[in-house]
Tab-separated table of C-alpha atoms and ligand atoms in Angstrom:
chain	number	residue	atom	x	y	z
U	1	MET	CA	83.946	16.778	-58.857
U	2	LYS	CA	81.550	14.231	-60.324
U	3	GLN	CA	82.617	12.681	-63.600
U	4	PRO	CA	79.738	13.147	-66.056
U	5	LEU	CA	78.162	9.958	-67.374
U	6	ILE	CA	76.929	9.695	-70.949
U	7	ALA	CA	75.083	6.400	-71.268
U	8	GLY	CA	73.405	4.912	-74.328
U	9	ASN	CA	70.269	2.823	-73.877
U	10	TRP	CA	69.914	0.787	-77.061
U	11	LYS	CA	66.594	-0.738	-76.012
U	12	MET	CA	65.467	-3.603	-78.293
U	13	ASN	CA	67.334	-2.448	-81.370
U	14	GLY	CA	70.018	-3.734	-83.677
U	15	SER	CA	71.546	-7.048	-84.650
U	16	ARG	CA	74.761	-8.779	-83.682
U	17	LYS	CA	76.477	-7.101	-86.620
U	18	SER	CA	75.117	-3.614	-85.959
U	19	ALA	CA	75.967	-3.911	-82.246
U	20	ILE	CA	79.573	-4.789	-83.073
U	21	ASP	CA	79.784	-2.017	-85.683
U	22	LEU	CA	78.320	0.541	-83.283
U	23	ILE	CA	80.788	-0.334	-80.528
U	24	ALA	CA	83.686	-0.320	-82.969
U	25	SER	CA	82.692	3.170	-84.130
U	26	ILE	CA	82.339	4.427	-80.552
U	27	LEU	CA	85.817	3.115	-79.795
U	28	THR	CA	87.384	5.142	-82.603
U	29	GLU	CA	86.850	8.344	-80.608
U	30	ALA	CA	85.686	7.679	-77.073
U	31	TYR	CA	89.277	7.577	-75.800
U	32	GLN	CA	89.511	11.274	-76.649
U	33	PHE	CA	86.969	12.131	-73.961
U	34	PRO	CA	88.903	11.480	-70.738
U	35	LYS	CA	86.850	13.862	-68.617
U	36	ILE	CA	83.640	11.925	-68.961
U	37	GLU	CA	82.523	8.338	-68.599
U	38	MET	CA	80.726	6.720	-71.504
U	39	ALA	CA	78.626	3.557	-71.179
U	40	VAL	CA	76.320	1.489	-73.345
U	41	PHE	CA	73.318	-0.667	-72.484
U	42	PRO	CA	72.925	-3.186	-75.304
U	43	PRO	CA	70.282	-5.941	-75.418
U	44	PHE	CA	71.281	-8.899	-73.216
U	45	VAL	CA	72.166	-11.133	-76.159
U	46	TYR	CA	74.948	-8.773	-77.272
U	47	LEU	CA	76.585	-8.418	-73.861
U	48	SER	CA	79.166	-11.038	-74.727
U	49	GLN	CA	80.392	-9.114	-77.781
U	50	THR	CA	80.130	-5.880	-75.802
U	51	GLU	CA	82.364	-7.193	-73.032
U	52	GLU	CA	84.867	-8.545	-75.517
U	53	LEU	CA	85.151	-5.243	-77.390
U	54	LEU	CA	84.995	-2.817	-74.469
U	55	THR	CA	87.173	-4.487	-71.857
U	56	GLY	CA	90.105	-2.184	-71.153
U	57	SER	CA	88.732	0.593	-73.379
U	58	GLY	CA	87.469	2.893	-70.639
U	59	VAL	CA	83.914	2.686	-72.027
U	60	ASN	CA	81.638	0.829	-69.604
U	61	TRP	CA	78.519	-1.247	-70.138
U	62	GLY	CA	75.423	-2.407	-68.367
U	63	ALA	CA	72.164	-4.303	-68.709
U	64	GLN	CA	68.758	-2.806	-69.424
U	65	ASN	CA	67.016	-4.901	-66.791
U	66	ALA	CA	67.602	-7.791	-64.376
U	67	SER	CA	65.534	-10.171	-62.321
U	68	PRO	CA	65.524	-9.592	-58.569
U	69	HIS	CA	65.536	-13.389	-58.107
U	70	LYS	CA	68.711	-15.388	-57.780
U	71	ASN	CA	67.679	-18.345	-59.938
U	72	GLY	CA	64.786	-20.704	-60.543
U	73	ALA	CA	61.570	-21.011	-62.496
U	74	TYR	CA	61.483	-17.532	-64.052
U	75	THR	CA	61.228	-18.265	-67.759
U	76	GLY	CA	62.716	-15.552	-69.921
U	77	GLU	CA	64.405	-13.689	-67.073
U	78	ILE	CA	68.104	-12.894	-66.578
U	79	SER	CA	69.660	-12.878	-63.111
U	80	LEU	CA	72.226	-10.500	-61.708
U	81	GLU	CA	74.609	-13.431	-61.236
U	82	MET	CA	74.378	-14.082	-64.987
U	83	LEU	CA	75.125	-10.441	-65.688
U	84	LYS	CA	78.258	-10.763	-63.562
U	85	ASP	CA	79.535	-13.271	-66.120
U	86	PHE	CA	79.649	-10.346	-68.554
U	87	ASN	CA	81.219	-7.916	-66.078
U	88	CYS	CA	78.403	-5.404	-66.357
U	89	LYS	CA	78.997	-2.362	-64.178
U	90	TYR	CA	75.484	-0.927	-64.414
U	91	VAL	CA	71.883	-2.118	-64.434
U	92	LEU	CA	68.965	0.072	-65.465
U	93	VAL	CA	66.167	-0.156	-62.915
U	94	GLY	CA	62.667	1.222	-63.334
U	95	HIS	CA	62.923	2.515	-66.880
U	96	SER	CA	59.496	3.950	-67.752
U	97	GLU	CA	59.107	1.438	-70.588
U	98	ARG	CA	59.491	-1.392	-68.051
U	99	ARG	CA	57.139	0.296	-65.595
U	100	ARG	CA	54.461	0.908	-68.211
U	101	GLN	CA	54.744	-2.015	-70.601
U	102	PHE	CA	56.063	-4.852	-68.457
U	103	GLY	CA	54.364	-4.281	-65.134
U	104	ASP	CA	57.418	-3.230	-63.142
U	105	SER	CA	55.446	-1.973	-60.144
U	106	PRO	CA	57.019	0.152	-57.374
U	107	VAL	CA	57.472	-3.066	-55.346
U	108	ILE	CA	59.270	-4.839	-58.187
U	109	VAL	CA	61.416	-1.775	-58.888
U	110	ALA	CA	62.356	-1.682	-55.197
U	111	GLU	CA	63.273	-5.374	-55.260
U	112	LYS	CA	65.371	-4.955	-58.386
U	113	PHE	CA	67.100	-1.889	-56.980
U	114	ALA	CA	67.947	-3.621	-53.691
U	115	ALA	CA	69.076	-6.824	-55.450
U	116	ALA	CA	71.338	-4.857	-57.810
U	117	MET	CA	72.917	-3.041	-54.861
U	118	ARG	CA	73.433	-6.274	-52.942
U	119	ALA	CA	75.035	-7.901	-55.970
U	120	GLY	CA	77.525	-5.057	-56.304
U	121	PHE	CA	76.177	-3.373	-59.436
U	122	THR	CA	75.631	0.342	-59.819
U	123	PRO	CA	71.900	0.679	-60.401
U	124	VAL	CA	70.730	3.496	-62.638
U	125	LEU	CA	67.333	4.248	-61.137
U	126	CYS	CA	65.031	5.865	-63.695
U	127	VAL	CA	62.349	8.211	-62.413
U	128	GLY	CA	59.989	10.512	-64.257
U	129	GLU	CA	56.447	11.705	-64.624
U	130	THR	CA	54.005	11.151	-67.479
U	131	GLU	CA	52.672	14.013	-69.557
U	132	GLU	CA	49.375	13.908	-67.711
U	133	GLN	CA	51.102	14.032	-64.324
U	134	HIS	CA	53.283	16.861	-65.596
U	135	ASP	CA	50.286	18.856	-66.796
U	136	ARG	CA	48.509	18.304	-63.489
U	137	GLY	CA	51.498	19.665	-61.573
U	138	LEU	CA	52.266	16.284	-60.000
U	139	THR	CA	55.880	15.971	-61.137
U	140	TRP	CA	57.529	16.263	-57.753
U	141	GLN	CA	54.984	14.068	-55.989
U	142	VAL	CA	55.545	11.266	-58.537
U	143	ILE	CA	59.314	11.526	-58.375
U	144	GLN	CA	59.365	11.586	-54.614
U	145	GLU	CA	57.356	8.361	-54.586
U	146	GLN	CA	59.684	6.749	-57.123
U	147	LEU	CA	62.704	7.791	-55.049
U	148	GLU	CA	61.388	5.934	-52.027
U	149	VAL	CA	63.167	2.753	-53.170
U	150	VAL	CA	66.434	4.485	-52.392
U	151	PHE	CA	65.386	5.373	-48.879
U	152	GLU	CA	64.316	1.845	-48.123
U	153	LEU	CA	68.071	1.198	-48.095
U	154	LYS	CA	68.916	4.286	-46.094
U	155	ASP	CA	70.314	2.347	-43.170
U	156	ASN	CA	73.170	1.492	-45.436
U	157	HIS	CA	74.074	5.066	-46.379
U	158	SER	CA	77.527	4.378	-47.653
U	159	SER	CA	76.289	2.053	-50.389
U	160	LEU	CA	74.156	4.867	-51.785
U	161	ARG	CA	77.367	6.410	-53.043
U	162	ASP	CA	77.254	3.919	-55.888
U	163	ILE	CA	73.964	4.745	-57.480
U	164	VAL	CA	72.970	6.866	-60.440
U	165	ILE	CA	69.568	8.528	-60.718
U	166	ALA	CA	68.207	9.200	-64.207
U	167	TYR	CA	65.462	11.802	-64.405
U	168	GLU	CA	63.523	10.872	-67.501
U	169	PRO	CA	60.228	12.686	-68.005
U	170	VAL	CA	58.106	10.109	-69.827
U	171	TRP	CA	56.739	12.765	-72.176
U	172	ALA	CA	60.270	13.539	-73.350
U	173	ILE	CA	61.335	9.963	-74.135
U	174	GLY	CA	61.505	9.299	-77.852
U	175	THR	CA	59.312	12.295	-78.631
U	176	GLY	CA	61.904	14.824	-79.761
U	177	LYS	CA	60.525	17.120	-77.043
U	178	SER	CA	63.226	17.430	-74.389
U	179	ALA	CA	62.605	19.116	-71.055
U	180	SER	CA	64.132	22.581	-71.022
U	181	PRO	CA	67.456	22.779	-69.164
U	182	GLU	CA	65.830	24.956	-66.484
U	183	GLU	CA	62.919	22.575	-66.053
U	184	ALA	CA	65.251	19.583	-65.732
U	185	GLN	CA	67.573	21.462	-63.368
U	186	GLU	CA	64.673	22.224	-61.031
U	187	VAL	CA	63.835	18.518	-60.732
U	188	HIS	CA	67.490	17.451	-60.441
U	189	LEU	CA	68.058	19.938	-57.634
U	190	ALA	CA	64.933	18.736	-55.838
U	191	ILE	CA	66.157	15.132	-56.151
U	192	ARG	CA	69.566	16.100	-54.764
U	193	ASN	CA	68.012	18.004	-51.882
U	194	ARG	CA	65.800	15.036	-51.060
U	195	LEU	CA	68.811	12.687	-51.060
U	196	GLY	CA	70.602	15.268	-48.947
U	197	GLU	CA	68.003	14.936	-46.211
U	198	TYR	CA	69.652	11.587	-45.501
U	199	ASP	CA	73.271	12.386	-46.204
U	200	TRP	CA	74.378	15.614	-47.806
U	201	GLU	CA	77.912	14.470	-48.504
U	202	ILE	CA	76.679	11.469	-50.462
U	203	ALA	CA	73.894	13.438	-52.166
U	204	SER	CA	76.417	15.935	-53.469
U	205	LYS	CA	78.394	13.113	-55.087
U	206	ILE	CA	75.582	11.065	-56.626
U	207	ARG	CA	75.275	11.529	-60.364
U	208	ILE	CA	71.819	12.643	-61.438
U	209	ILE	CA	71.603	12.309	-65.200
U	210	TYR	CA	68.889	13.535	-67.570
U	211	GLY	CA	67.155	11.432	-70.212
U	212	GLY	CA	64.555	12.340	-72.798
U	213	SER	CA	65.317	13.301	-76.403
U	214	VAL	CA	68.934	14.229	-75.711
U	215	THR	CA	70.745	15.159	-78.936
U	216	PRO	CA	74.051	16.751	-79.966
U	217	GLU	CA	72.054	19.978	-80.309
U	218	ASN	CA	70.711	20.195	-76.750
U	219	ILE	CA	73.398	18.441	-74.665
U	220	ALA	CA	75.517	21.543	-74.025
U	221	ASP	CA	72.627	23.579	-72.615
U	222	LEU	CA	71.530	20.672	-70.432
U	223	MET	CA	75.043	20.051	-69.143
U	224	ALA	CA	75.452	23.753	-68.322
U	225	MET	CA	73.019	23.194	-65.443
U	226	PRO	CA	74.725	22.662	-62.074
U	227	ASP	CA	72.804	19.531	-61.082
U	228	ILE	CA	72.774	17.712	-64.431
U	229	ASP	CA	75.628	15.223	-64.299
U	230	GLY	CA	75.229	13.488	-67.630
U	231	ALA	CA	72.642	11.957	-69.893
U	232	LEU	CA	70.835	8.722	-70.585
U	233	VAL	CA	70.499	8.735	-74.347
U	234	GLY	CA	68.072	6.513	-76.238
U	235	GLY	CA	67.551	7.140	-79.958
U	236	ALA	CA	70.708	9.205	-80.503
U	237	SER	CA	72.865	6.479	-78.937
U	238	LEU	CA	72.126	4.149	-81.866
U	239	ASP	CA	73.950	6.508	-84.187
U	240	ALA	CA	77.686	6.467	-83.395
U	241	LYS	CA	78.210	9.946	-84.875
U	242	LYS	CA	75.500	11.484	-82.703
U	243	PHE	CA	76.493	9.585	-79.567
U	244	LEU	CA	80.124	10.606	-80.007
U	245	GLU	CA	79.131	14.204	-80.680
U	246	ILE	CA	77.194	14.206	-77.405
U	247	GLY	CA	80.274	12.790	-75.657
U	248	ARG	CA	82.602	15.302	-77.316
U	249	LYS	CA	80.469	18.301	-76.352
U	250	CYS	CA	80.118	17.049	-72.808
U	251	ASN	CA	83.859	16.411	-72.503
U	252	SER	CA	84.698	19.886	-73.756
U	253	LEU	CA	82.556	21.514	-71.068
U	254	TYR	CA	84.588	20.013	-68.217
B	1	PEP	C1	65.492	6.466	-72.941
B	1	PEP	O1	64.856	5.573	-73.441
B	1	PEP	O2	66.029	6.278	-71.842
B	1	PEP	C2	65.595	7.741	-73.658
B	1	PEP	C3	65.999	8.777	-72.990
B	1	PEP	O3	65.234	7.751	-74.985
B	1	PEP	P1	65.368	8.989	-76.019
B	1	PEP	O4	66.740	9.574	-75.869
B	1	PEP	O5	65.169	8.355	-77.374
B	1	PEP	O6	64.313	9.958	-75.676
């Protein structure tokens, strides 16, 4: 059985003090949720404190982005090698905010995904349609295109075991308007079936998590769906009480 993943994407929020306080609060209870995996994605500059506080705790951490380049004249970028210094397990790839605001094109997302795999990270590939695409009935077409980066690596099937897919409808991110559990399940199942066209055994093990206005109030209904294997939580992950409540509810369902 897949261990559910509850991951908190902090985005560009907080301070050194609030990051430390948030992790300390998470640690007061996270050990009580042995059936799930919890992870946080702090801003790069707090990865050092994150590593220090979380090492050995069972709570994992990752980076919100990474350069596909090894090193060189890329002002402002952070390489995967640098992230290794902080023992990050995960890297978010293709978050809709990166795609829309920072020009992460499908080619760049593919490069980042492949580089993260090569470097031994577990990429969390974010896919999802905009409201307009949703309303025009283009959801599956958009997601299929965004999933192509995975299939570019299909010759190396076994490495696909170590990926996470996050279905994050753009219209649900930060809006308070989550996809319904049934709506999300339909997309998650389609993603799993598509992965299964290459290798069903691996597809059945890959965690497909949902993101978009996840709260303590809606997590149980989402997690009741057979193909929802966890959540990528934005806003609610900045509040230790809410993040822990999401973890607690998820843990109690398994
Ligand atoms: C996100 O940014 O990945 C996200 C899901 O945000 P929120 O939970 O705030 O909608």
